[in-house]
Amino acid sequence: MLEDRLLVRRLRRGNGEALCRIYEKYRDDLLRLAVSLSNDTAAEDIVHDVFTSFIRQARQFRLTGSLKGYLATCVANRARNVNRTDRVRKAAPLDTTTNAALDVKRPEQWVACSEELCQIAGALALLPSEQREVITLHLQGGMKFREIAEFQHIPLKTALSRYRCGLQKLRALLNGEVTECDR
Amino acid sequence: MRSLKDIKKLIRLARIRTKPDVNQAVLKNLLVGLAELNKEKPVAPRSALRRVMMQSPTAKLTSVAAVVAVAVLSVSLWNRLSTQAYALDQTVEAIQKVRFLHVKESDEAGRIRFERWVEIGKDGLQARYRLDWRPYTLAIEDGESAARYYPDKKVMVIYGRDQMQYRWVGLLAQFETLCQKGKILQANTTYHGRRVHRIWCPGMTKACYVAPETKLPIAIENAQYSYERPPVGTFEIVRPEGYVVISRRLPSAEAAPDWLVREEEGRHQEAKQFLDEIARAISGRDSGETAETASSDANQEPDFYATVELSQDPGLLVELANPNDVLKLYRTGLHRYAGCLDLKVKCDCEVAWRLSFAQLHDIVGSSGSRVYPYYLAPPGGVVTVGLELMQIGVRDMPRGSKIATIPLRATPRRNDPMFFLKTGFAFYDQKRYADALTAFQRIETSEEAIQDDRAVALIWQGHMLDLLGRREEAIAQYRKVADMQLESGVRHEQYGLSYEYTPYARERMNTPFARMERIDNNGIHAQ
C-alpha cells in the first residue's frame, strides 16, 4: 500500500519508472480480471485503455484506497461498457458465447489463457453480470465486499448475496460441464 | 464434484501468460504517452492495441509469419475441399448488394397467396414497397405515401408517411443477421431441379436454398425469392377503375366511414392499452396490483412447454419449431414485459444444450437464462426461444425419440434500467412525452443503473422537457450530464442517433432537441 502511494506520487511527477513498476505489478491481474469479465480479445484492449486513461489522469489522481482496487474498478467499468456496446450492437450476433470467443486466437495476441481460466471465464459468462462482477472483483481483483457494494451502488448485504448466489450457480455449471465431458 | 472452496481456489489461481515482446510494446507506448503528457501536449497515447503491437518489430514479424501460414493452409484446404468452396459470408455479402427483392409465397396447391416487392435504398432501408395479399388487400408505399386497397369495398385509403408505413424486412434480413451462426447443411444439392446449396440459420424453422452462381437465397421456407427489377409502375399508387379514394393525409380530409375508423382505432388500441398499463405502473398509481400479479406469477407452475424430437441429425443446431415455442410477452403486463425468463431444461437423455432468444424471429439475445427487456420491441414484443443442441450422448437414441422437455416460466424483473429506457422510447414514439419523462426519471432510481444509464436517462429527460416546452429544466438536465464528464457515448440506432455524452449535452444546452422519428422496423404499423 505504501509502495503504491509512493509510485502514484512519482507518477504524478511524470516518472516513467513508476509507471513501469505499476504496469508490471498489476498487468497480469488486470488482464485476468478483464478476461473473466469479457473475453480475452476484448480484455487486451480493456486493460490497455485503462492504463492509457490512468496515465492521462495521473496528475489529478489522488489515491484514497488500494491502487489495485482502483484499477480493478476501472477494468470492471470498461468491461461493462464493452459488454453493453456488444449487446446493443445488433450487427454482432450476441448468442456467440464467451467460450466461442476464447477459441479464436489471433497471431498477435497478447494474452494466452490457461485452461482453467478459459473454463472459468466460460462459466462466468453464463452468470448475470452483477454476480460475475462481485465474484471476480472479490476473488481476482482482491476487493472487499464493502468496496464492491460501493462500486455497484448496492447495500453490502446485496453484494454478499450476489456473491453467494453466483458461486452456487458457478459450482453447478462447472460440475455439470465436467460430468458431461467425462461421459 | 467440485466444492465451493475448490472453485474459489480455481478462480483465484487461474493464470494467464502474456507475451514479453507485446508487453514491452505496450509499455513503450504508455511511456511515450507519459512523455508527451510531461511536455504538456494534449496528445494521448494511442488506444488501438493492434497498432501498438505493430510498432514492435518482433510482433510484426510474428504476425506476418502467422498470416503467411494461414494463407498456405487456406490454399491447401481450398484444393482439398474445392467442392465446398461456398461460404455463408458470400451470401451475407451478396444480400448487402440487393436493391430489389421479389418474394412469392404459395399455398399447397401452388397458388400465390402473398407477393411482395421491395426496393431497398442506398442506406440499406426499405424505400418502396408493395404487398399483394390476394384476394384480401393490396398495399403500396411509394416513399411518400402509403395506400391500402380494399377490394371488397372498392375503396383505397391513402395515408401520409408519418401516419402509416408498410415496412417489411422479413426472413431475408434475418438471414443476413444470423448467417454467421448458420450451417451449410448440404453443398451442391438440387431443389426443384436447380443446383443449390442447402443451408440453415438459427431462427429459420426450415432450410434455405442458395443459388451457387449468385450466392443469394432463392427459397426460404415457403417463400420464393428473386432479385429482378420490378415492372414499371409496381410502386405507383394509382386508383383502379370504380374505386373510391379516401385520403387520411390531412385533418380536413373527408370524413372516414365508420368501418375505417373502427379499423384504425383497433390497430392502435392494443398498443395504447399496454402503454396505459405501463404508465400507471411506473407512476406508482397501481403498484399494489402489479406487485400482486407479479408475485402470483412467480408461484405459478411453468405454463409453457416445448419438446424437441430427435428427428434432426445429431450435432445439428435444432430450432424449436412448434407454434407454442413462441412466447408472447405482450398483453401480459408490466412485469412480464420487463421480466426475465428463468429457463430450465429437463432432458430425458444426455445432451449438452444452450438456449438463445429471438425477437420476432431475429436472434439477438445471448446464451444464458435471461431475456432482457431491450431485446423486445415496444410495445410488448415477441420472444422466440431457440434451443441449440450439441452432440453429446444422443447417438444411441432411436430417431424420432423425444430427447428433451423444456418448461419455461417468466419471473418479474421490474427494476432493470433498460426496461425503463425502452418504455420511455415507446412513450416517446407515441408522443406521450410526460409519460416518457416519468420512465426516464425511473432509470435514475434504479439500483441496477450504472453511470452510462444515468447519462442516457438525463439526456432523454432533457429531450422530453424540450418537447414539453420546459426549456430551463431541460438545460438543467443536460448540464448534469456535461458535469459528469464522461468519455463514452451511446447509439440509438432506431432513431439514427449517435452521440458522446459530454459534447452532445453541451450542444443540447445551446440548441433544443427536435423530435426524431423511428427509422427501424419496430413501428406498430409494421406489416
Short mmCIF file of N, CA and C in Angstrom, two decimals, chain B residues 267-396:
data_model
loop_
_atom_site.label_atom_id
_atom_site.label_comp_id
_atom_site.label_asym_id
_atom_site.label_seq_id
_atom_site.Cartn_x
_atom_site.Cartn_y
_atom_site.Cartn_z
N ARG B 267 -56.39 -0.82 -34.49
CA ARG B 267 -54.98 -1.03 -34.75
C ARG B 267 -54.12 -0.46 -33.63
N HIS B 268 -54.60 0.66 -33.07
CA HIS B 268 -53.82 1.31 -32.03
C HIS B 268 -54.24 0.89 -30.62
N GLN B 269 -55.38 0.25 -30.52
CA GLN B 269 -55.95 0.03 -29.21
C GLN B 269 -55.07 -0.84 -28.31
N GLU B 270 -54.58 -1.91 -28.87
CA GLU B 270 -53.79 -2.84 -28.07
C GLU B 270 -52.52 -2.16 -27.54
N ALA B 271 -51.86 -1.45 -28.44
CA ALA B 271 -50.64 -0.75 -28.02
C ALA B 271 -50.96 0.29 -26.97
N LYS B 272 -52.09 0.98 -27.17
CA LYS B 272 -52.45 2.04 -26.23
C LYS B 272 -52.76 1.46 -24.85
N GLN B 273 -53.51 0.37 -24.83
CA GLN B 273 -53.86 -0.26 -23.55
C GLN B 273 -52.60 -0.69 -22.80
N PHE B 274 -51.68 -1.26 -23.56
CA PHE B 274 -50.46 -1.73 -22.94
C PHE B 274 -49.66 -0.57 -22.37
N LEU B 275 -49.55 0.50 -23.15
CA LEU B 275 -48.79 1.65 -22.67
C LEU B 275 -49.49 2.31 -21.49
N ASP B 276 -50.81 2.34 -21.50
CA ASP B 276 -51.55 2.89 -20.36
C ASP B 276 -51.24 2.09 -19.10
N GLU B 277 -51.20 0.80 -19.28
CA GLU B 277 -50.91 -0.07 -18.13
C GLU B 277 -49.52 0.23 -17.57
N ILE B 278 -48.57 0.37 -18.47
CA ILE B 278 -47.20 0.68 -18.03
C ILE B 278 -47.16 2.05 -17.37
N ALA B 279 -47.86 3.01 -17.99
CA ALA B 279 -47.83 4.38 -17.45
C ALA B 279 -48.36 4.39 -16.02
N ARG B 280 -49.44 3.64 -15.78
CA ARG B 280 -50.00 3.58 -14.42
C ARG B 280 -49.00 2.95 -13.47
N ALA B 281 -48.37 1.89 -13.95
CA ALA B 281 -47.46 1.15 -13.06
C ALA B 281 -46.21 1.97 -12.71
N ILE B 282 -45.60 2.60 -13.70
CA ILE B 282 -44.34 3.29 -13.39
C ILE B 282 -44.57 4.59 -12.64
N SER B 283 -45.81 5.11 -12.71
CA SER B 283 -46.06 6.31 -11.92
C SER B 283 -46.55 5.94 -10.53
N GLY B 284 -46.63 4.63 -10.22
CA GLY B 284 -46.97 4.18 -8.87
C GLY B 284 -48.45 4.18 -8.60
N ARG B 285 -49.27 4.39 -9.65
CA ARG B 285 -50.70 4.52 -9.41
C ARG B 285 -51.36 3.18 -9.09
N ASP B 286 -50.77 2.09 -9.57
CA ASP B 286 -51.36 0.80 -9.22
C ASP B 286 -50.27 -0.22 -8.88
N SER B 287 -49.27 0.27 -8.16
CA SER B 287 -48.13 -0.59 -7.86
C SER B 287 -48.55 -1.82 -7.07
N GLY B 288 -49.59 -1.67 -6.20
CA GLY B 288 -50.03 -2.81 -5.41
C GLY B 288 -50.55 -3.92 -6.29
N GLU B 289 -51.35 -3.51 -7.26
CA GLU B 289 -51.93 -4.51 -8.15
C GLU B 289 -50.84 -5.23 -8.95
N THR B 290 -49.88 -4.45 -9.42
CA THR B 290 -48.81 -5.03 -10.22
C THR B 290 -47.99 -5.99 -9.37
N ALA B 291 -47.70 -5.58 -8.14
CA ALA B 291 -46.90 -6.44 -7.27
C ALA B 291 -47.62 -7.75 -7.01
N GLU B 292 -48.94 -7.63 -6.81
CA GLU B 292 -49.71 -8.84 -6.53
C GLU B 292 -49.68 -9.80 -7.72
N THR B 293 -49.88 -9.23 -8.89
CA THR B 293 -49.86 -10.06 -10.10
C THR B 293 -48.50 -10.71 -10.25
N ALA B 294 -47.46 -9.92 -9.98
CA ALA B 294 -46.11 -10.45 -10.16
C ALA B 294 -45.85 -11.60 -9.22
N SER B 295 -46.26 -11.44 -7.96
CA SER B 295 -45.93 -12.50 -7.02
C SER B 295 -46.74 -13.76 -7.31
N SER B 296 -47.99 -13.58 -7.77
CA SER B 296 -48.76 -14.77 -8.08
C SER B 296 -48.14 -15.49 -9.28
N ASP B 297 -47.60 -14.73 -10.22
CA ASP B 297 -46.95 -15.35 -11.36
C ASP B 297 -45.72 -16.13 -10.95
N ALA B 298 -44.99 -15.56 -9.99
CA ALA B 298 -43.75 -16.22 -9.58
C ALA B 298 -44.04 -17.59 -8.97
N ASN B 299 -45.23 -17.74 -8.40
CA ASN B 299 -45.56 -19.01 -7.77
C ASN B 299 -46.24 -19.99 -8.72
N GLN B 300 -46.52 -19.52 -9.92
CA GLN B 300 -47.22 -20.39 -10.86
C GLN B 300 -46.33 -21.55 -11.29
N GLU B 301 -47.00 -22.62 -11.63
CA GLU B 301 -46.26 -23.71 -12.26
C GLU B 301 -45.87 -23.25 -13.67
N PRO B 302 -44.77 -23.76 -14.18
CA PRO B 302 -44.42 -23.39 -15.55
C PRO B 302 -45.59 -23.64 -16.49
N ASP B 303 -45.92 -22.63 -17.28
CA ASP B 303 -47.09 -22.78 -18.12
C ASP B 303 -46.72 -22.89 -19.59
N PHE B 304 -45.50 -23.08 -19.85
CA PHE B 304 -45.09 -23.18 -21.24
C PHE B 304 -44.16 -24.37 -21.40
N TYR B 305 -44.50 -25.23 -22.29
CA TYR B 305 -43.66 -26.42 -22.51
C TYR B 305 -43.36 -26.56 -23.99
N ALA B 306 -42.21 -27.06 -24.26
CA ALA B 306 -41.89 -27.39 -25.65
C ALA B 306 -41.10 -28.68 -25.63
N THR B 307 -41.22 -29.43 -26.66
CA THR B 307 -40.46 -30.67 -26.72
C THR B 307 -39.61 -30.69 -27.98
N VAL B 308 -38.53 -31.36 -27.88
CA VAL B 308 -37.65 -31.48 -29.04
C VAL B 308 -37.65 -32.93 -29.48
N GLU B 309 -37.91 -33.17 -30.70
CA GLU B 309 -37.88 -34.53 -31.23
C GLU B 309 -36.55 -34.75 -31.93
N LEU B 310 -36.00 -35.90 -31.74
CA LEU B 310 -34.72 -36.20 -32.37
C LEU B 310 -34.96 -36.64 -33.81
N SER B 311 -35.37 -35.69 -34.60
CA SER B 311 -35.59 -36.02 -36.00
C SER B 311 -34.53 -35.33 -36.85
N GLN B 312 -33.64 -34.64 -36.19
CA GLN B 312 -32.56 -33.95 -36.89
C GLN B 312 -31.28 -34.76 -36.73
N ASP B 313 -30.32 -34.43 -37.55
CA ASP B 313 -29.03 -35.09 -37.40
C ASP B 313 -28.41 -34.67 -36.08
N PRO B 314 -27.86 -35.62 -35.33
CA PRO B 314 -27.19 -35.23 -34.09
C PRO B 314 -26.08 -34.22 -34.41
N GLY B 315 -26.01 -33.22 -33.61
CA GLY B 315 -24.97 -32.23 -33.83
C GLY B 315 -25.46 -31.01 -34.58
N LEU B 316 -26.59 -31.18 -35.24
CA LEU B 316 -27.15 -30.03 -35.95
C LEU B 316 -27.76 -29.06 -34.95
N LEU B 317 -27.68 -27.79 -35.26
CA LEU B 317 -28.36 -26.83 -34.40
C LEU B 317 -29.85 -26.99 -34.63
N VAL B 318 -30.57 -27.23 -33.59
CA VAL B 318 -32.01 -27.51 -33.73
C VAL B 318 -32.81 -26.33 -33.20
N GLU B 319 -33.65 -25.82 -34.00
CA GLU B 319 -34.55 -24.74 -33.57
C GLU B 319 -35.90 -25.34 -33.24
N LEU B 320 -36.45 -24.96 -32.12
CA LEU B 320 -37.79 -25.44 -31.80
C LEU B 320 -38.77 -24.84 -32.80
N ALA B 321 -39.59 -25.68 -33.35
CA ALA B 321 -40.37 -25.21 -34.48
C ALA B 321 -41.87 -25.16 -34.23
N ASN B 322 -42.31 -25.59 -33.06
CA ASN B 322 -43.75 -25.60 -32.82
C ASN B 322 -44.27 -24.18 -32.60
N PRO B 323 -45.53 -23.94 -32.94
CA PRO B 323 -46.08 -22.61 -32.68
C PRO B 323 -46.00 -22.25 -31.20
N ASN B 324 -46.08 -23.26 -30.34
CA ASN B 324 -46.02 -22.99 -28.90
C ASN B 324 -44.67 -22.47 -28.45
N ASP B 325 -43.68 -22.58 -29.32
CA ASP B 325 -42.35 -22.16 -28.92
C ASP B 325 -42.24 -20.64 -28.82
N VAL B 326 -43.22 -19.96 -29.38
CA VAL B 326 -43.16 -18.50 -29.34
C VAL B 326 -43.80 -18.01 -28.05
N LEU B 327 -43.05 -17.34 -27.25
CA LEU B 327 -43.60 -16.76 -26.03
C LEU B 327 -44.09 -15.36 -26.34
N LYS B 328 -45.36 -15.15 -26.21
CA LYS B 328 -45.87 -13.81 -26.48
C LYS B 328 -45.92 -13.05 -25.18
N LEU B 329 -45.08 -12.07 -25.07
CA LEU B 329 -45.00 -11.34 -23.81
C LEU B 329 -45.92 -10.13 -23.76
N TYR B 330 -46.41 -9.71 -24.91
CA TYR B 330 -47.29 -8.55 -24.82
C TYR B 330 -48.65 -8.96 -24.25
N ARG B 331 -49.37 -8.02 -23.80
CA ARG B 331 -50.67 -8.21 -23.15
C ARG B 331 -50.56 -9.05 -21.88
N THR B 332 -49.36 -9.19 -21.34
CA THR B 332 -49.24 -9.97 -20.12
C THR B 332 -48.82 -9.10 -18.95
N GLY B 333 -48.74 -7.80 -19.15
CA GLY B 333 -48.50 -6.94 -18.01
C GLY B 333 -47.06 -6.46 -17.93
N LEU B 334 -46.90 -5.46 -17.12
CA LEU B 334 -45.60 -4.80 -16.99
C LEU B 334 -44.49 -5.75 -16.58
N HIS B 335 -44.78 -6.56 -15.56
CA HIS B 335 -43.71 -7.39 -15.02
C HIS B 335 -43.21 -8.38 -16.05
N ARG B 336 -44.10 -8.81 -16.93
CA ARG B 336 -43.63 -9.78 -17.92
C ARG B 336 -42.92 -9.08 -19.06
N TYR B 337 -43.40 -7.90 -19.38
CA TYR B 337 -42.71 -7.14 -20.41
C TYR B 337 -41.28 -6.88 -19.95
N ALA B 338 -41.17 -6.55 -18.67
CA ALA B 338 -39.86 -6.23 -18.13
C ALA B 338 -39.17 -7.47 -17.61
N GLY B 339 -39.85 -8.58 -17.70
CA GLY B 339 -39.37 -9.73 -16.96
C GLY B 339 -38.29 -10.51 -17.64
N CYS B 340 -37.56 -11.23 -16.83
CA CYS B 340 -36.64 -12.19 -17.39
C CYS B 340 -37.34 -13.53 -17.41
N LEU B 341 -36.85 -14.41 -18.20
CA LEU B 341 -37.39 -15.76 -18.22
C LEU B 341 -36.38 -16.67 -17.56
N ASP B 342 -36.79 -17.35 -16.53
CA ASP B 342 -35.92 -18.37 -15.97
C ASP B 342 -36.18 -19.64 -16.75
N LEU B 343 -35.19 -20.09 -17.43
CA LEU B 343 -35.38 -21.23 -18.33
C LEU B 343 -34.75 -22.48 -17.74
N LYS B 344 -35.52 -23.53 -17.70
CA LYS B 344 -34.99 -24.79 -17.20
C LYS B 344 -35.19 -25.85 -18.28
N VAL B 345 -34.21 -26.68 -18.45
CA VAL B 345 -34.32 -27.74 -19.44
C VAL B 345 -34.26 -29.08 -18.72
N LYS B 346 -35.28 -29.88 -18.96
CA LYS B 346 -35.29 -31.20 -18.35
C LYS B 346 -35.10 -32.21 -19.48
N CYS B 347 -33.94 -32.80 -19.54
CA CYS B 347 -33.64 -33.69 -20.66
C CYS B 347 -33.86 -35.14 -20.24
N ASP B 348 -34.38 -35.92 -21.17
CA ASP B 348 -34.57 -37.34 -20.91
C ASP B 348 -33.35 -38.16 -21.31
N CYS B 349 -32.38 -37.51 -21.87
CA CYS B 349 -31.13 -38.21 -22.17
C CYS B 349 -29.99 -37.22 -22.02
N GLU B 350 -28.81 -37.69 -22.29
CA GLU B 350 -27.67 -36.83 -22.03
C GLU B 350 -27.38 -35.95 -23.24
N VAL B 351 -27.75 -34.72 -23.14
CA VAL B 351 -27.40 -33.78 -24.21
C VAL B 351 -26.82 -32.53 -23.59
N ALA B 352 -25.93 -31.95 -24.30
CA ALA B 352 -25.48 -30.62 -23.90
C ALA B 352 -26.37 -29.63 -24.63
N TRP B 353 -26.70 -28.56 -24.00
CA TRP B 353 -27.65 -27.64 -24.61
C TRP B 353 -27.34 -26.22 -24.20
N ARG B 354 -27.82 -25.33 -24.97
CA ARG B 354 -27.86 -23.94 -24.53
C ARG B 354 -28.99 -23.26 -25.27
N LEU B 355 -29.46 -22.22 -24.68
CA LEU B 355 -30.63 -21.55 -25.22
C LEU B 355 -30.27 -20.19 -25.79
N SER B 356 -30.99 -19.82 -26.78
CA SER B 356 -30.81 -18.46 -27.27
C SER B 356 -32.19 -17.86 -27.44
N PHE B 357 -32.23 -16.57 -27.53
CA PHE B 357 -33.52 -15.90 -27.56
C PHE B 357 -33.67 -15.11 -28.85
N ALA B 358 -34.86 -14.98 -29.27
CA ALA B 358 -35.07 -14.25 -30.52
C ALA B 358 -36.22 -13.29 -30.38
N GLN B 359 -36.11 -12.20 -31.07
CA GLN B 359 -37.21 -11.24 -31.09
C GLN B 359 -37.76 -11.24 -32.50
N LEU B 360 -39.01 -11.53 -32.63
CA LEU B 360 -39.63 -11.59 -33.94
C LEU B 360 -38.78 -12.42 -34.89
N HIS B 361 -38.33 -13.54 -34.39
CA HIS B 361 -37.51 -14.49 -35.13
C HIS B 361 -36.08 -14.05 -35.34
N ASP B 362 -35.70 -12.87 -34.91
CA ASP B 362 -34.30 -12.47 -35.01
C ASP B 362 -33.61 -12.81 -33.72
N ILE B 363 -32.64 -13.64 -33.77
CA ILE B 363 -31.95 -13.97 -32.51
C ILE B 363 -31.04 -12.81 -32.15
N VAL B 364 -31.32 -12.20 -31.04
CA VAL B 364 -30.49 -11.09 -30.62
C VAL B 364 -29.98 -11.27 -29.20
N GLY B 365 -30.48 -12.25 -28.51
CA GLY B 365 -30.06 -12.46 -27.13
C GLY B 365 -28.84 -13.35 -27.07
N SER B 366 -28.34 -13.52 -25.90
CA SER B 366 -27.17 -14.37 -25.75
C SER B 366 -27.56 -15.63 -25.00
N SER B 367 -26.69 -16.60 -25.03
CA SER B 367 -26.95 -17.80 -24.26
C SER B 367 -27.03 -17.42 -22.79
N GLY B 368 -27.77 -18.16 -22.08
CA GLY B 368 -27.91 -17.82 -20.67
C GLY B 368 -29.33 -18.06 -20.26
N SER B 369 -29.71 -17.51 -19.17
CA SER B 369 -31.03 -17.84 -18.67
C SER B 369 -31.89 -16.61 -18.49
N ARG B 370 -31.61 -15.56 -19.23
CA ARG B 370 -32.41 -14.35 -19.07
C ARG B 370 -32.74 -13.71 -20.40
N VAL B 371 -33.92 -13.15 -20.46
CA VAL B 371 -34.25 -12.30 -21.59
C VAL B 371 -34.34 -10.88 -21.05
N TYR B 372 -33.53 -10.02 -21.57
CA TYR B 372 -33.54 -8.65 -21.08
C TYR B 372 -34.54 -7.82 -21.88
N PRO B 373 -35.09 -6.80 -21.26
CA PRO B 373 -36.17 -6.08 -21.92
C PRO B 373 -35.77 -5.43 -23.22
N TYR B 374 -34.52 -5.06 -23.37
CA TYR B 374 -34.21 -4.35 -24.61
C TYR B 374 -34.13 -5.29 -25.80
N TYR B 375 -34.33 -6.56 -25.59
CA TYR B 375 -34.47 -7.45 -26.73
C TYR B 375 -35.89 -7.43 -27.28
N LEU B 376 -36.78 -6.76 -26.58
CA LEU B 376 -38.18 -6.76 -27.00
C LEU B 376 -38.53 -5.45 -27.69
N ALA B 377 -39.33 -5.56 -28.71
CA ALA B 377 -39.75 -4.35 -29.40
C ALA B 377 -40.93 -3.74 -28.66
N PRO B 378 -40.96 -2.44 -28.50
CA PRO B 378 -42.12 -1.83 -27.87
C PRO B 378 -43.27 -1.78 -28.86
N PRO B 379 -44.49 -1.80 -28.42
CA PRO B 379 -44.86 -2.15 -27.05
C PRO B 379 -44.99 -3.67 -26.93
N GLY B 380 -44.53 -4.19 -25.85
CA GLY B 380 -44.55 -5.64 -25.68
C GLY B 380 -43.44 -6.28 -26.47
N GLY B 381 -43.78 -7.12 -27.34
CA GLY B 381 -42.76 -7.77 -28.15
C GLY B 381 -42.93 -9.27 -28.08
N VAL B 382 -42.32 -9.93 -28.99
CA VAL B 382 -42.45 -11.38 -29.06
C VAL B 382 -41.07 -12.00 -28.92
N VAL B 383 -40.99 -12.99 -28.10
CA VAL B 383 -39.72 -13.66 -27.92
C VAL B 383 -39.84 -15.11 -28.40
N THR B 384 -38.96 -15.49 -29.25
CA THR B 384 -38.89 -16.89 -29.65
C THR B 384 -37.70 -17.51 -28.92
N VAL B 385 -37.89 -18.69 -28.45
CA VAL B 385 -36.79 -19.35 -27.76
C VAL B 385 -36.22 -20.42 -28.67
N GLY B 386 -34.96 -20.35 -28.87
CA GLY B 386 -34.28 -21.34 -29.71
C GLY B 386 -33.41 -22.22 -28.84
N LEU B 387 -33.35 -23.47 -29.18
CA LEU B 387 -32.53 -24.40 -28.40
C LEU B 387 -31.41 -24.92 -29.28
N GLU B 388 -30.24 -24.85 -28.79
CA GLU B 388 -29.10 -25.32 -29.55
C GLU B 388 -28.62 -26.62 -28.92
N LEU B 389 -28.73 -27.68 -29.65
CA LEU B 389 -28.30 -28.96 -29.10
C LEU B 389 -26.89 -29.28 -29.56
N MET B 390 -26.14 -29.86 -28.68
CA MET B 390 -24.78 -30.24 -29.05
C MET B 390 -24.67 -31.76 -28.97
N GLN B 391 -23.68 -32.27 -29.69
CA GLN B 391 -23.65 -33.70 -29.94
C GLN B 391 -23.01 -34.45 -28.77
N ILE B 392 -23.75 -34.60 -27.72
CA ILE B 392 -23.23 -35.38 -26.60
C ILE B 392 -24.30 -36.38 -26.19
N GLY B 393 -24.01 -37.63 -26.26
CA GLY B 393 -24.88 -38.67 -25.71
C GLY B 393 -26.14 -38.92 -26.49
N VAL B 394 -26.29 -38.36 -27.67
CA VAL B 394 -27.54 -38.58 -28.40
C VAL B 394 -27.40 -39.68 -29.45
N ARG B 395 -26.21 -40.19 -29.64
CA ARG B 395 -26.03 -41.11 -30.76
C ARG B 395 -26.77 -42.44 -30.57
N ASP B 396 -27.03 -42.82 -29.31
CA ASP B 396 -27.71 -44.09 -29.09
C ASP B 396 -29.22 -43.97 -29.09
#
